[in-house]
Coordinates of C-alpha atoms and ligand atoms in Angstrom, one line a residue:
M910 CA 0.0 0.0 0.1
S911 CA 1.3 3.6 -0.8
D912 CA 0.8 6.5 1.5
V913 CA -2.4 7.1 3.4
S914 CA -2.4 11.0 3.9
F915 CA -3.9 11.7 7.0
I916 CA -2.6 14.7 9.2
I917 CA -3.7 15.5 12.5
R918 CA -3.0 19.1 13.9
P919 CA -0.2 18.5 16.9
D920 CA -2.7 20.0 19.3
I921 CA -5.2 17.6 18.5
K922 CA -3.1 14.9 18.6
E923 CA -2.2 15.6 21.9
A924 CA -5.8 16.2 23.1
L925 CA -6.7 12.8 21.9
D926 CA -3.6 10.8 23.3
K927 CA -4.3 12.5 26.8
N928 CA -8.1 12.2 26.3
R929 CA -9.0 15.8 26.3
P930 CA -12.2 16.9 24.6
V931 CA -12.3 17.4 20.8
L932 CA -15.3 18.3 18.7
A933 CA -15.2 17.4 15.0
L934 CA -16.5 19.8 12.6
E935 CA -17.5 19.6 8.9
S936 CA -16.2 21.5 6.2
T937 CA -19.1 21.2 3.4
I938 CA -21.2 23.6 5.4
L939 CA -18.4 26.3 4.8
A940 CA -17.5 25.7 1.3
H941 CA -21.0 24.6 -0.3
G942 CA -23.5 25.7 2.7
M943 CA -22.6 29.4 2.9
P944 CA -21.4 32.2 0.9
Y945 CA -18.0 33.7 1.6
P946 CA -17.2 35.8 3.6
D947 CA -20.3 34.5 6.0
N948 CA -18.7 31.2 5.8
L949 CA -15.5 32.1 7.1
E950 CA -16.9 34.4 9.9
F951 CA -19.1 31.5 11.1
A952 CA -15.8 29.2 11.1
K953 CA -14.2 31.5 13.4
H954 CA -17.0 32.2 15.7
A955 CA -17.6 28.3 15.9
E956 CA -14.0 27.8 16.8
N957 CA -14.0 30.9 19.6
I958 CA -17.4 29.2 21.3
I959 CA -15.6 25.8 21.2
L960 CA -12.3 26.8 22.7
G961 CA -14.2 29.0 25.3
L962 CA -15.7 26.0 26.5
G963 CA -12.4 24.2 26.6
V964 CA -12.7 21.9 23.7
L965 CA -10.5 21.6 20.6
P966 CA -12.5 22.1 17.5
A967 CA -11.1 19.7 14.5
T968 CA -12.6 21.1 11.4
I969 CA -11.9 18.3 8.6
A970 CA -11.2 18.7 5.2
I971 CA -8.9 17.2 2.3
I972 CA -6.2 19.7 1.1
N973 CA -4.5 18.8 -2.2
G974 CA -5.0 15.1 -1.3
K975 CA -4.0 15.1 2.2
I976 CA -6.8 14.3 4.6
K977 CA -6.6 17.2 7.5
I978 CA -8.1 16.8 11.1
G979 CA -7.9 20.3 12.5
L980 CA -7.1 23.3 9.8
T981 CA -4.7 26.0 9.8
Q982 CA -5.9 29.6 9.4
E983 CA -4.6 29.6 6.1
E984 CA -6.2 26.2 5.2
L985 CA -9.8 27.5 6.7
E986 CA -9.4 30.5 4.5
F987 CA -8.6 28.2 1.6
V988 CA -11.8 26.1 1.8
C989 CA -14.0 29.1 2.5
K990 CA -12.6 31.0 -0.7
T991 CA -11.7 28.4 -3.3
D992 CA -14.6 27.6 -5.8
Y993 CA -13.1 24.2 -6.9
V994 CA -13.0 22.8 -3.2
Y995 CA -15.1 19.6 -4.4
K996 CA -17.9 18.4 -1.9
T997 CA -17.1 15.1 -0.8
P998 CA -19.1 12.6 0.7
L999 CA -17.9 9.3 2.0
S1000 CA -17.7 7.6 -1.5
E1001 CA -15.5 10.2 -3.0
I1002 CA -12.7 10.7 0.0
S1003 CA -10.6 8.2 -2.0
A1004 CA -11.4 9.7 -5.4
R1005 CA -10.1 13.1 -3.8
V1006 CA -7.1 11.7 -2.0
A1007 CA -6.0 9.9 -5.1
K1008 CA -6.1 12.7 -7.5
R1009 CA -4.5 15.3 -5.1
D1010 CA -7.7 17.3 -5.2
S1011 CA -9.0 19.4 -2.4
G1012 CA -12.3 18.4 -0.8
A1013 CA -15.0 19.7 1.8
T1014 CA -16.1 16.8 3.6
T1015 CA -20.1 16.3 4.2
V1016 CA -21.4 14.6 7.4
S1017 CA -21.0 11.2 6.1
A1018 CA -17.1 11.6 5.1
T1019 CA -16.6 14.0 8.2
M1020 CA -18.0 11.1 10.6
H1021 CA -15.8 8.4 9.0
I1022 CA -12.4 10.6 9.3
A1023 CA -13.3 11.6 12.8
Y1024 CA -14.2 8.4 14.0
L1025 CA -10.8 6.8 12.8
A1026 CA -9.0 9.6 14.6
G1027 CA -10.6 8.8 17.6
I1028 CA -13.2 11.8 18.2
R1029 CA -16.4 10.6 19.4
V1030 CA -18.6 14.0 18.8
F1031 CA -19.1 16.1 15.9
S1032 CA -21.5 19.0 15.3
T1033 CA -23.3 20.2 12.2
G1034 CA -25.9 22.4 11.1
G1035 CA -28.6 19.8 9.7
I1036 CA -28.0 16.2 8.5
G1037 CA -28.6 15.1 4.7
G1038 CA -31.8 12.8 4.3
V1039 CA -34.2 11.6 2.2
H1040 CA -35.3 14.2 -0.5
R1041 CA -38.7 15.3 -1.4
N1042 CA -38.5 13.7 -5.0
Y1043 CA -37.3 10.5 -4.0
N1044 CA -39.9 8.7 -5.5
T1045 CA -38.5 9.6 -8.8
T1046 CA -34.7 10.3 -8.0
L1047 CA -34.0 7.6 -5.2
D1048 CA -31.8 10.3 -3.8
V1049 CA -30.8 9.7 -0.2
S1050 CA -28.0 11.3 1.4
Q1051 CA -24.9 9.2 2.5
D1052 CA -25.0 10.7 5.8
L1053 CA -28.1 8.1 6.7
T1054 CA -26.2 5.2 6.0
A1055 CA -22.7 6.6 7.7
L1056 CA -25.0 7.3 10.6
S1057 CA -26.1 3.6 10.8
N1058 CA -22.5 2.4 10.9
I1059 CA -20.4 4.7 12.9
P1060 CA -20.8 5.0 16.6
M1061 CA -20.4 8.4 17.4
I1062 CA -22.4 11.2 18.8
V1063 CA -24.0 13.8 16.0
V1064 CA -25.4 16.9 17.2
S1065 CA -27.6 18.6 14.6
A1066 CA -31.0 20.7 14.1
G1067 CA -32.6 17.9 12.5
A1068 CA -32.8 17.4 8.8
K1069 CA -32.2 20.0 6.3
V1070 CA -35.7 21.4 5.6
V1071 CA -35.1 21.1 1.8
L1072 CA -35.8 17.3 2.9
D1073 CA -38.7 15.0 2.9
L1074 CA -38.5 15.1 6.8
P1075 CA -41.4 12.5 7.5
K1076 CA -39.1 10.0 5.0
T1077 CA -36.2 11.1 6.7
L1078 CA -37.1 10.3 10.1
E1079 CA -38.8 7.0 9.0
T1080 CA -35.4 5.9 7.5
L1081 CA -33.3 7.0 10.6
E1082 CA -35.6 4.3 12.4
T1083 CA -34.9 1.8 9.6
L1084 CA -31.3 2.3 9.8
S1085 CA -31.3 1.8 13.6
I1086 CA -30.1 5.2 14.2
S1087 CA -31.0 6.6 17.8
V1088 CA -32.6 10.0 17.9
I1089 CA -32.6 12.0 20.8
G1090 CA -34.4 15.3 21.2
Y1091 CA -32.6 17.9 23.3
N1092 CA -35.4 19.4 25.1
T1093 CA -37.7 18.7 22.5
S1094 CA -40.2 15.9 21.5
E1095 CA -40.4 16.8 17.9
F1096 CA -37.9 16.2 15.0
P1097 CA -36.7 20.0 14.5
A1098 CA -37.2 21.4 10.9
F1099 CA -33.6 23.3 10.7
Y1100 CA -35.0 26.8 10.5
Y1101 CA -37.7 26.3 12.8
R1102 CA -38.4 24.4 15.9
S1103 CA -41.3 22.4 15.2
S1104 CA -41.8 20.0 12.4
G1105 CA -44.9 18.5 14.1
L1106 CA -43.1 15.0 13.8
P1107 CA -42.9 13.5 17.3
I1108 CA -39.9 11.4 18.5
N1109 CA -40.0 9.5 21.4
N1110 CA -36.8 9.8 23.2
R1111 CA -36.4 13.0 25.0
A1112 CA -33.3 14.1 26.9
E1113 CA -33.4 17.1 29.4
T1114 CA -29.8 16.8 30.4
I1115 CA -26.3 16.2 28.8
D1116 CA -25.9 13.8 31.2
E1117 CA -28.8 11.9 30.0
I1118 CA -27.4 12.1 26.6
I1119 CA -24.2 10.6 27.9
H1120 CA -25.4 7.8 30.0
Q1121 CA -27.8 6.6 26.7
F1122 CA -24.5 6.9 24.8
A1123 CA -22.4 4.7 27.3
S1124 CA -24.8 2.2 27.3
M1125 CA -25.1 1.9 23.2
R1126 CA -21.4 1.5 23.6
R1127 CA -21.6 -1.3 26.3
L1128 CA -24.2 -3.0 23.9
K1129 CA -22.0 -2.9 21.2
I1130 CA -24.4 -0.7 19.2
K1131 CA -23.0 0.1 15.6
S1132 CA -24.9 3.0 14.7
A1133 CA -24.8 6.9 15.7
M1134 CA -26.5 8.6 18.1
L1135 CA -28.1 11.6 16.5
V1136 CA -28.9 14.4 19.1
V1137 CA -31.3 16.7 17.8
N1138 CA -31.2 20.3 19.1
P1139 CA -33.9 22.8 17.8
I1140 CA -32.9 26.2 16.6
K1141 CA -33.3 28.6 19.5
K1142 CA -36.8 30.6 19.5
E1143 CA -35.4 33.9 19.0
D1144 CA -33.5 32.5 15.7
E1145 CA -36.3 30.7 14.1
I1146 CA -38.0 31.6 10.9
P1147 CA -41.5 30.7 10.8
A1148 CA -42.7 27.8 8.5
T1149 CA -44.8 29.8 6.3
E1150 CA -42.0 31.9 5.1
I1151 CA -39.9 29.2 4.7
N1152 CA -42.4 27.4 2.5
D1153 CA -42.5 30.4 -0.1
Y1154 CA -38.8 30.3 0.0
L1155 CA -38.9 26.5 -0.6
D1156 CA -41.6 26.5 -3.4
Y1157 CA -39.3 29.3 -5.4
S1158 CA -36.2 27.1 -4.8
F1159 CA -37.8 23.9 -6.2
R1160 CA -38.9 25.7 -9.2
K1161 CA -35.6 27.2 -9.9
A1162 CA -33.7 23.7 -9.4
E1163 CA -35.9 22.0 -11.8
E1164 CA -35.7 24.9 -14.4
N1165 CA -32.0 24.6 -13.9
Q1166 CA -32.1 20.8 -14.0
V1167 CA -30.0 20.6 -11.1
S1168 CA -29.5 16.8 -9.9
G1169 CA -27.3 14.7 -7.7
K1170 CA -25.0 16.3 -5.1
D1171 CA -25.5 19.8 -6.4
V1172 CA -29.2 19.7 -5.2
T1173 CA -28.9 20.5 -1.6
P1174 CA -26.4 23.4 -2.2
F1175 CA -28.4 24.8 -4.8
L1176 CA -31.3 25.0 -2.8
L1177 CA -29.5 26.0 0.0
K1178 CA -27.9 29.3 -1.7
T1179 CA -31.2 30.0 -3.7
I1180 CA -33.3 30.0 -0.4
M1181 CA -30.4 32.4 1.4
E1182 CA -30.6 34.9 -1.5
K1183 CA -34.3 34.7 -1.8
S1184 CA -34.9 35.7 2.0
G1185 CA -32.3 38.3 1.7
G1186 CA -29.7 37.0 4.5
E1187 CA -32.1 36.0 6.9
C1188 CA -31.6 32.1 6.0
I1189 CA -28.0 32.7 6.3
R1190 CA -28.4 34.3 9.7
A1191 CA -30.6 31.3 11.1
N1192 CA -28.2 28.7 9.6
K1193 CA -25.2 30.3 11.4
A1194 CA -27.2 30.6 14.4
L1195 CA -28.7 26.8 14.5
A1196 CA -25.1 25.6 13.7
L1197 CA -23.7 27.8 16.5
N1198 CA -26.1 26.3 19.2
N1199 CA -25.1 22.7 17.8
V1200 CA -21.4 23.7 18.2
E1201 CA -22.2 24.6 21.8
L1202 CA -24.5 21.4 22.8
G1203 CA -21.5 19.4 21.1
S1204 CA -18.7 21.0 23.2
K1205 CA -20.6 20.5 26.4
I1206 CA -21.2 17.0 25.5
A1207 CA -17.7 16.3 24.3
L1208 CA -16.5 17.8 27.8
R1209 CA -18.8 15.3 29.9
L1210 CA -17.9 12.4 27.6
F1211 CA -14.2 12.8 28.3
N1212 CA -14.8 13.0 31.9
I1213 CA -16.6 9.7 32.3
Ligands
PSU851 N1 -25.6 21.5 7.6 C1 -26.1 22.7 6.7 N2 -25.3 23.2 5.6 C2 -24.9 22.2 4.9 C3 -25.0 20.8 5.3 C4 -25.4 20.6 6.6 O1 -26.1 23.8 7.6 O2 -24.5 22.9 3.5 C5 -24.1 19.8 4.4 C6 -23.6 18.7 5.0 O3 -22.1 18.4 4.7 C7 -24.5 17.5 4.5 C8 -24.7 17.7 3.3 O4 -23.4 16.3 4.9 O5 -25.0 19.2 3.3 C9 -25.9 16.8 2.6 O6 -25.4 16.7 1.5 P1 -26.8 15.8 0.4 O7 -28.0 16.0 0.6 O8 -26.1 15.7 -1.1 O9 -26.3 14.4 1.2
MN852 MN1 -27.6 13.0 -2.8

């Protein structure tokens, strides 16, 4: 075998060796989920929140074929500014490495790399899931299959609202993924708190999350624990407003014949433009909220 390029920033390596808390972060949300400079502002704000809580942020990306765990400031800027950074799901990590390309890792790819490095907690914005036009496209995100066989804690504000949320929730169940509502009994709808879809496992405290995860590990359950953390009330956008933006974005996607892995970034971009920046603000706010919860989970996890 030739080289497996896998570079952990030295401070993160040391923290993992000494069993200190580390929180994984993805890079697709930066390269393909938000425009520049919002993405860079968000990335810096997220890292500051995590560091402030005494946890090390480990953003994961592929830079010129090297898998990086923990980016330098320059690398972070590169990922946020450069338009030839490929959106990279788990199935495409090997292609990016072999071709010496740069790639922004999605939830599925980030989970795989983080787990390999010994990181147990990961915060994102919203996971991918079953797309609304599933019946004709069979489009289901690799995030769901990754969640079904990588045993770590993933914190998200539910699945992105551009998806079919009832089908996504059903599929999470089919794939044996434990969904825990953090102070909620409903699956959150990304930009707003309440989807109307009940979930029956609610945790009031971080301790409850830790205990359930510890029990999953003892039972050798291979799937992830998906902690769903609704956007804060003051940051949410009403469902009616979002539905208008969604109708417009779906129409635009059809007109432009957008397909495959371009669908999610296209829809998010169109919604963000149509809402005049309101959805960017909400997306940042929900992702920062997840980063805060993920850090607190990481702190407790490394203390048990
Ligand atoms: N959360 C966000 N914005 C994003 C994403 C998540 O707030 O852009 C990304 C994640 O990387 C996720 C991906 O894995 O969208 C899902 O893409 P797809 O539907 O093509 O699997
Ligand atoms: Mn897809």
